[in-house]
mmCIF file with all atom_site columns, C-alpha atoms and ligand atoms in Angstrom:
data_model
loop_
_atom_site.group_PDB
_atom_site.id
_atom_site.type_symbol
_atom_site.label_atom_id
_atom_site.label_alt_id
_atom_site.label_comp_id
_atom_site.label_asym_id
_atom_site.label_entity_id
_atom_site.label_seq_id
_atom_site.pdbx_PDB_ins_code
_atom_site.Cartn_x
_atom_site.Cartn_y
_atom_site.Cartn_z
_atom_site.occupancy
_atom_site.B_iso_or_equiv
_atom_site.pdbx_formal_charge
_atom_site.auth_seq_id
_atom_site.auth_comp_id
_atom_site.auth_asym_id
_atom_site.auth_atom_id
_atom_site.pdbx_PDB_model_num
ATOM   1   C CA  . UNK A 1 1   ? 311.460 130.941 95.707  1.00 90.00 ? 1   UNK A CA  1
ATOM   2   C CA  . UNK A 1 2   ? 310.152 127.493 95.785  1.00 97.00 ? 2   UNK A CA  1
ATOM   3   C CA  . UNK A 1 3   ? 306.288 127.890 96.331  1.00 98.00 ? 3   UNK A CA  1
ATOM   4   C CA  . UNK A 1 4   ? 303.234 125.709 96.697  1.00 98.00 ? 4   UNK A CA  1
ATOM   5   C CA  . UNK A 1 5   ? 299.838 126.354 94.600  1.00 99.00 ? 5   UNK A CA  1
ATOM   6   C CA  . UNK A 1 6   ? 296.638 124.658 94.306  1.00 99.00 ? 6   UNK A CA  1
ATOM   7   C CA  . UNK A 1 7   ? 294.958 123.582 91.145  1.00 99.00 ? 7   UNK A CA  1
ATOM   8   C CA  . UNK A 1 8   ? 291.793 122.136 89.653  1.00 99.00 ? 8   UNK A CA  1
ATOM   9   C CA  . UNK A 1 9   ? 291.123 120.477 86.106  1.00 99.00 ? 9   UNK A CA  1
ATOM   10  C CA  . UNK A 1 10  ? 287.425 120.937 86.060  1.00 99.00 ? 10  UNK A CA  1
ATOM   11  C CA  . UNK A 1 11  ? 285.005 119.011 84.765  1.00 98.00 ? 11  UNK A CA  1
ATOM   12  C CA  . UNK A 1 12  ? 284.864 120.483 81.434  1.00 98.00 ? 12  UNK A CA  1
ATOM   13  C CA  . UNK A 1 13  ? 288.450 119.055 81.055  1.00 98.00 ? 13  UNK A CA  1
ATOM   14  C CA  . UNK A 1 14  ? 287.917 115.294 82.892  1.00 98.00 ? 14  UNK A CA  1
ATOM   15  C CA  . UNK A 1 15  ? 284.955 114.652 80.630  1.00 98.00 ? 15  UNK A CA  1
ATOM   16  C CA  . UNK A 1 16  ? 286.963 115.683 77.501  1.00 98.00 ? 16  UNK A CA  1
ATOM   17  C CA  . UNK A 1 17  ? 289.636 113.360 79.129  1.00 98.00 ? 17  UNK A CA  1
ATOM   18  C CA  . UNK A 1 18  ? 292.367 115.811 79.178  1.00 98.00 ? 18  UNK A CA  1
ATOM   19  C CA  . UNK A 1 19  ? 293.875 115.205 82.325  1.00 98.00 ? 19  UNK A CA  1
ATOM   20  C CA  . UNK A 1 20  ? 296.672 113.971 80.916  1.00 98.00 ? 20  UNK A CA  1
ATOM   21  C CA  . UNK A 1 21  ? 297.245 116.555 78.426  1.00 98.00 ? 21  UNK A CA  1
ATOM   22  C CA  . UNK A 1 22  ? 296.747 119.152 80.649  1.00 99.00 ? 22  UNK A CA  1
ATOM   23  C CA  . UNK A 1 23  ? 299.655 117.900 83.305  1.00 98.00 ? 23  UNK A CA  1
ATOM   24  C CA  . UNK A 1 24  ? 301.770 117.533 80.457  1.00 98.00 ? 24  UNK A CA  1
ATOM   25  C CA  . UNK A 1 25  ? 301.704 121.675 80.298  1.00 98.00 ? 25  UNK A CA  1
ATOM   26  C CA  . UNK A 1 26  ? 302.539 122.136 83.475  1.00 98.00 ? 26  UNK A CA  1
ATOM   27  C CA  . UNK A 1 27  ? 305.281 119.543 83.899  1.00 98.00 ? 27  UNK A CA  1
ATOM   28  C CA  . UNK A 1 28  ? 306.480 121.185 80.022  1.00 98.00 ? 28  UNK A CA  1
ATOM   29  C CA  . UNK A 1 29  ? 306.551 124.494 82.238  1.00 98.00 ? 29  UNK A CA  1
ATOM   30  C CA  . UNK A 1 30  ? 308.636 123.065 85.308  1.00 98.00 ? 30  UNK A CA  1
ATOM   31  C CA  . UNK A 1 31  ? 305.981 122.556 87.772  1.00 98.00 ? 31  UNK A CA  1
ATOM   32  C CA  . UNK A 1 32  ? 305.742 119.754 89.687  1.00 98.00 ? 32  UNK A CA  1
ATOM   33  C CA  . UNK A 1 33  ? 302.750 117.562 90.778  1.00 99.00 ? 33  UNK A CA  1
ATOM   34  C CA  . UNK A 1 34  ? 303.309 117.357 94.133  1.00 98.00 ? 34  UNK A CA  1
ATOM   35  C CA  . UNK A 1 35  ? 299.847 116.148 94.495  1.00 99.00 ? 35  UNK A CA  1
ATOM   36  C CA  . UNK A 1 36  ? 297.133 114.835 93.064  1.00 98.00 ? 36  UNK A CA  1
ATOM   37  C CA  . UNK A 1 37  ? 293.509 113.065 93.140  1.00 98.00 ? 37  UNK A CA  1
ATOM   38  C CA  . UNK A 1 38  ? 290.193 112.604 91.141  1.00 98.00 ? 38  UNK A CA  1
ATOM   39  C CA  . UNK A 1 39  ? 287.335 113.349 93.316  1.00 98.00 ? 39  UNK A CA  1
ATOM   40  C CA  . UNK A 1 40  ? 283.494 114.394 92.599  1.00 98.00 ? 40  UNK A CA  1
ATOM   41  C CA  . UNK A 1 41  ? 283.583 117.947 94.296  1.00 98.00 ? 41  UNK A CA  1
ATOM   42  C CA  . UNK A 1 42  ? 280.235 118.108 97.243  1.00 98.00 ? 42  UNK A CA  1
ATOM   43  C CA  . UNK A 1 43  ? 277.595 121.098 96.839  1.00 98.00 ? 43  UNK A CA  1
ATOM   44  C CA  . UNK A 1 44  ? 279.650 122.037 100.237 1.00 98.00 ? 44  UNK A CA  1
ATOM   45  C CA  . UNK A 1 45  ? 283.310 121.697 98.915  1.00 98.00 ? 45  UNK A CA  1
ATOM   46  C CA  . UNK A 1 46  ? 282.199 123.912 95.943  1.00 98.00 ? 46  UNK A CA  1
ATOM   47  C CA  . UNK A 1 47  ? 280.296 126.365 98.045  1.00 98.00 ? 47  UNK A CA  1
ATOM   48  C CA  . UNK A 1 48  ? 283.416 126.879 100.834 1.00 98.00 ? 48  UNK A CA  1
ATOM   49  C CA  . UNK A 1 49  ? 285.790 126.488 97.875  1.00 98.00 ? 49  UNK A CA  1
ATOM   50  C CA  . UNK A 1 50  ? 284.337 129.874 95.982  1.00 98.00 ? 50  UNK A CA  1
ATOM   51  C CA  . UNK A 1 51  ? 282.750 131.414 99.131  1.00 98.00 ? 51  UNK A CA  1
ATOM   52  C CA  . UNK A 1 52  ? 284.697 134.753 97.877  1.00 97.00 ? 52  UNK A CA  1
ATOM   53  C CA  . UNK A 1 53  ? 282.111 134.684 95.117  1.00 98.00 ? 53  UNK A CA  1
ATOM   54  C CA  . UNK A 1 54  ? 279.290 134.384 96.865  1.00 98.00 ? 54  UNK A CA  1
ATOM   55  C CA  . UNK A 1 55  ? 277.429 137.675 95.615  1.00 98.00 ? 55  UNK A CA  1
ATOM   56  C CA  . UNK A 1 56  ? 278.465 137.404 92.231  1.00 98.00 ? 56  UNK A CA  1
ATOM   57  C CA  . UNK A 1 57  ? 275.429 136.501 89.561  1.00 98.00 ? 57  UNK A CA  1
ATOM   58  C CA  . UNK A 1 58  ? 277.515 133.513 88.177  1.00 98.00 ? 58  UNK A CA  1
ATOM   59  C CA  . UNK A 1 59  ? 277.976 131.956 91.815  1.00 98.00 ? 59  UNK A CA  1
ATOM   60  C CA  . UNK A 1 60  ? 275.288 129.155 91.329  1.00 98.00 ? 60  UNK A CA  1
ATOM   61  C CA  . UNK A 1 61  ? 276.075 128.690 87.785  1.00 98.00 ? 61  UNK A CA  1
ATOM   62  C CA  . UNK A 1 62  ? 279.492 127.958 89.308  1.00 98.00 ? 62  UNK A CA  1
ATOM   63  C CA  . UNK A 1 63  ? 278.671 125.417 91.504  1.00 98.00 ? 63  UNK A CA  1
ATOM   64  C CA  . UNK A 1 64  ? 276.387 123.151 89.758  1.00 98.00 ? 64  UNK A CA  1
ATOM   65  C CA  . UNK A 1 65  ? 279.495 123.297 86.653  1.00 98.00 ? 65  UNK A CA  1
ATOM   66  C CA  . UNK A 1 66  ? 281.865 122.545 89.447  1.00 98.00 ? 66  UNK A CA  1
ATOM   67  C CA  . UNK A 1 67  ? 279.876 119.175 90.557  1.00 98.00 ? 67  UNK A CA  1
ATOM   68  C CA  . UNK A 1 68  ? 278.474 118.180 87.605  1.00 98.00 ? 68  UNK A CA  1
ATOM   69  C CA  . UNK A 1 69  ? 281.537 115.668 86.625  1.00 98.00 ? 69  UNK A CA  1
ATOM   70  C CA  . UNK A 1 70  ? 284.952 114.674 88.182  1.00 98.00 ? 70  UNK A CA  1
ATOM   71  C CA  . UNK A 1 71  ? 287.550 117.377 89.041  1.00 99.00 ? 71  UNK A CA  1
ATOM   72  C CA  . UNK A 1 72  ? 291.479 116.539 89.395  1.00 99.00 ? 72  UNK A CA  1
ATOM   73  C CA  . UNK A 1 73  ? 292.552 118.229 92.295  1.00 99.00 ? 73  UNK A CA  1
ATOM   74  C CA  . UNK A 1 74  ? 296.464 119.122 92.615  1.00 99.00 ? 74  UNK A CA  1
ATOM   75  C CA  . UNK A 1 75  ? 299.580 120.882 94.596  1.00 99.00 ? 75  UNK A CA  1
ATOM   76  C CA  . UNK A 1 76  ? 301.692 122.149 92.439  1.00 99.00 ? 76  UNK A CA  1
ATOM   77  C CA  . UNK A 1 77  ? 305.462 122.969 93.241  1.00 98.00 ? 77  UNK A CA  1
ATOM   78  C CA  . UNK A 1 78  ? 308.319 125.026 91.606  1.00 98.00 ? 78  UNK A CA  1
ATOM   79  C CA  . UNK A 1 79  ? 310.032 128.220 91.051  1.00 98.00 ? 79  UNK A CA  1
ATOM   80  C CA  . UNK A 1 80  ? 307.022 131.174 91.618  1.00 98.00 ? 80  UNK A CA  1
ATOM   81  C CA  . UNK A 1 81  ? 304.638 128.157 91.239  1.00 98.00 ? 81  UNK A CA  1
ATOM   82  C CA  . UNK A 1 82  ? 301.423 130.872 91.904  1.00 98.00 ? 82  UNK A CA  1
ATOM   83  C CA  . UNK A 1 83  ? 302.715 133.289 89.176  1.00 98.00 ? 83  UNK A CA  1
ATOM   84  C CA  . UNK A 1 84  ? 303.733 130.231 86.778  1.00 98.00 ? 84  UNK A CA  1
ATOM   85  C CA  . UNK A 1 85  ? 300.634 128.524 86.826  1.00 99.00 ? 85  UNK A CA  1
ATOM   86  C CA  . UNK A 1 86  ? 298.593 131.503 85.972  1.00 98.00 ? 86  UNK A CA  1
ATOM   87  C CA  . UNK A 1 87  ? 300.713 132.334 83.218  1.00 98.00 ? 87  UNK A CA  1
ATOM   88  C CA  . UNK A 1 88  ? 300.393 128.968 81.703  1.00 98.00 ? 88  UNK A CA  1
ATOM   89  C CA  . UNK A 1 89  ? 296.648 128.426 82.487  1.00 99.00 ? 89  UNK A CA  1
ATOM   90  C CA  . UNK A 1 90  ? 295.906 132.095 80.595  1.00 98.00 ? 90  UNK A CA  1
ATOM   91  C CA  . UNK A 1 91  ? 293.013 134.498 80.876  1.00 98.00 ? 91  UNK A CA  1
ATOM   92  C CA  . UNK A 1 92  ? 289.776 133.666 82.698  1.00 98.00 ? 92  UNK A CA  1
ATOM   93  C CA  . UNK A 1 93  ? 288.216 134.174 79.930  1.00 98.00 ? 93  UNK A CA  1
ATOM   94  C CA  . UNK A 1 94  ? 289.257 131.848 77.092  1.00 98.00 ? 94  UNK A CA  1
ATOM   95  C CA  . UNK A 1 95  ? 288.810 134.774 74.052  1.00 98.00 ? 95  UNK A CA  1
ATOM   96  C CA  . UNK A 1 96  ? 291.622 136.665 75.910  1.00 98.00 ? 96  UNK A CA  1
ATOM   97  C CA  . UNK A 1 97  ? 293.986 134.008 76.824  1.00 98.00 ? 97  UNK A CA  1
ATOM   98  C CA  . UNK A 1 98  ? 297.328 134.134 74.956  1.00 98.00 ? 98  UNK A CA  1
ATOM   99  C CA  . UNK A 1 99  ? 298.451 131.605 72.751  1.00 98.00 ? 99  UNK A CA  1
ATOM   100 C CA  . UNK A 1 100 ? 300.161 127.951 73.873  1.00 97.00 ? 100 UNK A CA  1
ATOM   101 C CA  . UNK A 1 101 ? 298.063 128.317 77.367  1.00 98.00 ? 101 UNK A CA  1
ATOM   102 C CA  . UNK A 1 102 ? 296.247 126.171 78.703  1.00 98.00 ? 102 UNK A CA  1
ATOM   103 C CA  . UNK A 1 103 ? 292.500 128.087 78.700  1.00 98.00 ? 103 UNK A CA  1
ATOM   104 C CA  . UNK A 1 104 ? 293.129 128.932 74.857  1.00 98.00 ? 104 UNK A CA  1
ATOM   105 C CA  . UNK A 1 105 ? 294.129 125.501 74.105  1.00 98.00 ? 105 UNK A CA  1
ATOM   106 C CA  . UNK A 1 106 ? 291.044 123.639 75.704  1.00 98.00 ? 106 UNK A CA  1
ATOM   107 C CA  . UNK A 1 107 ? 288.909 125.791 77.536  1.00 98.00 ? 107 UNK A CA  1
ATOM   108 C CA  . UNK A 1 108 ? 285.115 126.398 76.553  1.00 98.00 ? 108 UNK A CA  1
ATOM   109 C CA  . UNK A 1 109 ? 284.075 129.290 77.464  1.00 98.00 ? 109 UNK A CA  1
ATOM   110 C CA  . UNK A 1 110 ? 284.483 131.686 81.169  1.00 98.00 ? 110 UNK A CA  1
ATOM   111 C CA  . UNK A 1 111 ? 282.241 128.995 83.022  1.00 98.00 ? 111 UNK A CA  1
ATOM   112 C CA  . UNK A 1 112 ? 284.145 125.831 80.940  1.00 98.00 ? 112 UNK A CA  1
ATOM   113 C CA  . UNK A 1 113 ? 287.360 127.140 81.469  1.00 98.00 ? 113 UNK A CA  1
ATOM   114 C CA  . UNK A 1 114 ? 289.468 123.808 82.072  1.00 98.00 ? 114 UNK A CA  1
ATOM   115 C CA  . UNK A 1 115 ? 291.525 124.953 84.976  1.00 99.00 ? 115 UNK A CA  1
ATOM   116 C CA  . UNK A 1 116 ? 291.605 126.825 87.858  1.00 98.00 ? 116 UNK A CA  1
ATOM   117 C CA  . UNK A 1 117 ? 294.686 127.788 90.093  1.00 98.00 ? 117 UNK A CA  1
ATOM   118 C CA  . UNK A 1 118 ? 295.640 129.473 93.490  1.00 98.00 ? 118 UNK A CA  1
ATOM   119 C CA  . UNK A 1 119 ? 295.926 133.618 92.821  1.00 98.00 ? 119 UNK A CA  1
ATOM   120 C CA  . UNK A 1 120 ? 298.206 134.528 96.006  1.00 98.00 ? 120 UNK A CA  1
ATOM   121 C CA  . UNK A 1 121 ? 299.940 132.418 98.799  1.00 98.00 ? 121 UNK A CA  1
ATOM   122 C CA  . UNK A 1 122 ? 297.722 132.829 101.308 1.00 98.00 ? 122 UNK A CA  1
ATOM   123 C CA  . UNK A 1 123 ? 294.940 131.308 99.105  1.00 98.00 ? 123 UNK A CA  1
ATOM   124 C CA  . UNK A 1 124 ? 296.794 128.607 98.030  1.00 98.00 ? 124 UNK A CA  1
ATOM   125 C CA  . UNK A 1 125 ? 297.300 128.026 101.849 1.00 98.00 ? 125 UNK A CA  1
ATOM   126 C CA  . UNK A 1 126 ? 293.553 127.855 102.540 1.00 98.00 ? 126 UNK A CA  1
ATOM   127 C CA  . UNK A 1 127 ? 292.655 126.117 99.078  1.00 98.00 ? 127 UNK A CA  1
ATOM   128 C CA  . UNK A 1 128 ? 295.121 123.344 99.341  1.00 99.00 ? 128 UNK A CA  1
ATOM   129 C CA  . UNK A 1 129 ? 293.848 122.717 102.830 1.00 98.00 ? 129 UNK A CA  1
ATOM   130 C CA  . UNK A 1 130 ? 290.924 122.189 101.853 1.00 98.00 ? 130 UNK A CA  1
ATOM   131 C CA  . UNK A 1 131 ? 291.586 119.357 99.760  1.00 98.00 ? 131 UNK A CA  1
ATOM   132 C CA  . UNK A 1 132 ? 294.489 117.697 101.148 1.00 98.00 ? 132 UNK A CA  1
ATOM   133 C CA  . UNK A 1 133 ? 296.065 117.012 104.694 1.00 98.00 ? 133 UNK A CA  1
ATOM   134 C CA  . UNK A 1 134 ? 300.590 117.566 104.883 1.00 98.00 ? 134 UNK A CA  1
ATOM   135 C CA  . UNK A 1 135 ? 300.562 113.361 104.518 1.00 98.00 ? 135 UNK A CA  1
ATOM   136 C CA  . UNK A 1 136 ? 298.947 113.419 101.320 1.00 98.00 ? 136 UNK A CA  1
ATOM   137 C CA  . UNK A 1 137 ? 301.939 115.944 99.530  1.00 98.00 ? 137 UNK A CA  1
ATOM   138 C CA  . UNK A 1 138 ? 305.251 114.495 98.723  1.00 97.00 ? 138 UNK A CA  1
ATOM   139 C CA  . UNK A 1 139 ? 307.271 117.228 97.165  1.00 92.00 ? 139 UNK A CA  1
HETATM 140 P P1  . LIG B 2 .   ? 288.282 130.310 88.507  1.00 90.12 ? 1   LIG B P1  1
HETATM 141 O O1  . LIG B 2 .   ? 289.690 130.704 88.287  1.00 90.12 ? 1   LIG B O1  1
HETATM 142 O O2  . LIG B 2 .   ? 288.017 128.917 88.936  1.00 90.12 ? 1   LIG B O2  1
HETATM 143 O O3  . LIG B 2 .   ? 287.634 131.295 89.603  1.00 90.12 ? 1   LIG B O3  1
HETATM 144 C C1  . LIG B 2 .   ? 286.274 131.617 89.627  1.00 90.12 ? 1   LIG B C1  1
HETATM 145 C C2  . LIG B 2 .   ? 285.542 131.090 88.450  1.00 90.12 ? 1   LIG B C2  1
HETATM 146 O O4  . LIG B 2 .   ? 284.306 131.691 88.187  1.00 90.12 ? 1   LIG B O4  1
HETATM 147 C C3  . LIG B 2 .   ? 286.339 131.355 87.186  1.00 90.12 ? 1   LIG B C3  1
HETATM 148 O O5  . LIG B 2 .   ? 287.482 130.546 87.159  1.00 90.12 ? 1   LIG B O5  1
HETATM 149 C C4  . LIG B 2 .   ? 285.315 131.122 86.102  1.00 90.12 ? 1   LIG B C4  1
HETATM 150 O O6  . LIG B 2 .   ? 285.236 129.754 85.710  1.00 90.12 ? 1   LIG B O6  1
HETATM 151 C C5  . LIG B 2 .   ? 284.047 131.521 86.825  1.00 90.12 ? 1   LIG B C5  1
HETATM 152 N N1  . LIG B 2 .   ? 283.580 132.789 86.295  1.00 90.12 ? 1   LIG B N1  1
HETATM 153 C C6  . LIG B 2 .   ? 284.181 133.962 86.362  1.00 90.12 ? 1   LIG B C6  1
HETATM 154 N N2  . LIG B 2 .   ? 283.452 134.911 85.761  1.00 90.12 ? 1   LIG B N2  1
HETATM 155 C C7  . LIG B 2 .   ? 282.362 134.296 85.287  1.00 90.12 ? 1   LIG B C7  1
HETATM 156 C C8  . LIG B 2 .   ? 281.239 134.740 84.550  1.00 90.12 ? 1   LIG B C8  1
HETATM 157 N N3  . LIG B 2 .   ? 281.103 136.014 84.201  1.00 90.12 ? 1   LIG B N3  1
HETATM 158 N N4  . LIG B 2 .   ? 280.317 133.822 84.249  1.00 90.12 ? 1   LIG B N4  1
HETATM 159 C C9  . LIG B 2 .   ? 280.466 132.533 84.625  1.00 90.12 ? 1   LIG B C9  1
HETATM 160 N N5  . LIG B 2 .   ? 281.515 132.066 85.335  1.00 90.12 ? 1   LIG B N5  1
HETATM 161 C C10 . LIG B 2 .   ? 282.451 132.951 85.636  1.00 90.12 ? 1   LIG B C10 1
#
């Protein structure tokens, strides 16, 4: 089934300047980049965005990483796009991610880890909402 997810290259990835590297995973695996912009994620955006994480001890950690540099925001489109996308992007946790993915390739560490992408459909609903209106996705 053709599917819709949402994904981020943090800013662990724009400051290393691997955008470009990093899209040329995902197109390798099929997807396609419906969408796509370079923005400097607000204190709000990053707050709503991880709002499921609110409790957790790593929550402001997690927003200060997110808006300390450029993000790439993107809709991805293909085949199982959700399940694909985590597949290539790895582990959360760059020590377990398997080889050839994305995280084990460039990521830092679990707060640095390059990429971040939708885990079910009704997230990526609410996630790729967030960042970009139906006019702004040409599949
Ligand atoms: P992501 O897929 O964007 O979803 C939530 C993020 O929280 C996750 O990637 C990690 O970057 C971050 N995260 C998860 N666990 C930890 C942790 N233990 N310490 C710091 N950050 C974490």
């Amino acid at each position: 089934m053709t599917e819709r997810t949402f994904s981020i290259l943090k800013p662990d990835a724009t400051e290393r300047n691997l955008t470009g590297a990093i899209n040329a995973v995902i197109e390798k695996a099929g997807l396609r980049i419906v969408a796509q912009k370079r923005i400097k994620m607000s204190r709000t955006d990053a707050e709503q965005f991880y709002g499921v994480h609110k409790e957790r001890p790593f929550f402001g950690e997690l927003v200060e990483t997110m808006t300390s540099a450029p993000v790439v925001v993107q809709v991805l489109e293909g085949e199982g796009a959700i399940a694909k996308y985590r597949e290539i992007m790895g582990a959360t946790n760059p020590a377990q991610a398997a080889d050839g993915t994305i995280r084990k390739l460039y990521a830092k560490s679990i707060g640095e880890n390059s990429v971040h992408g939708s885990d079910a459909p009704e997230t990526a609903k609410v996630e790729i909402a967030q960042f970009f209106p139906d006019a702004e996705i040409v599949g």
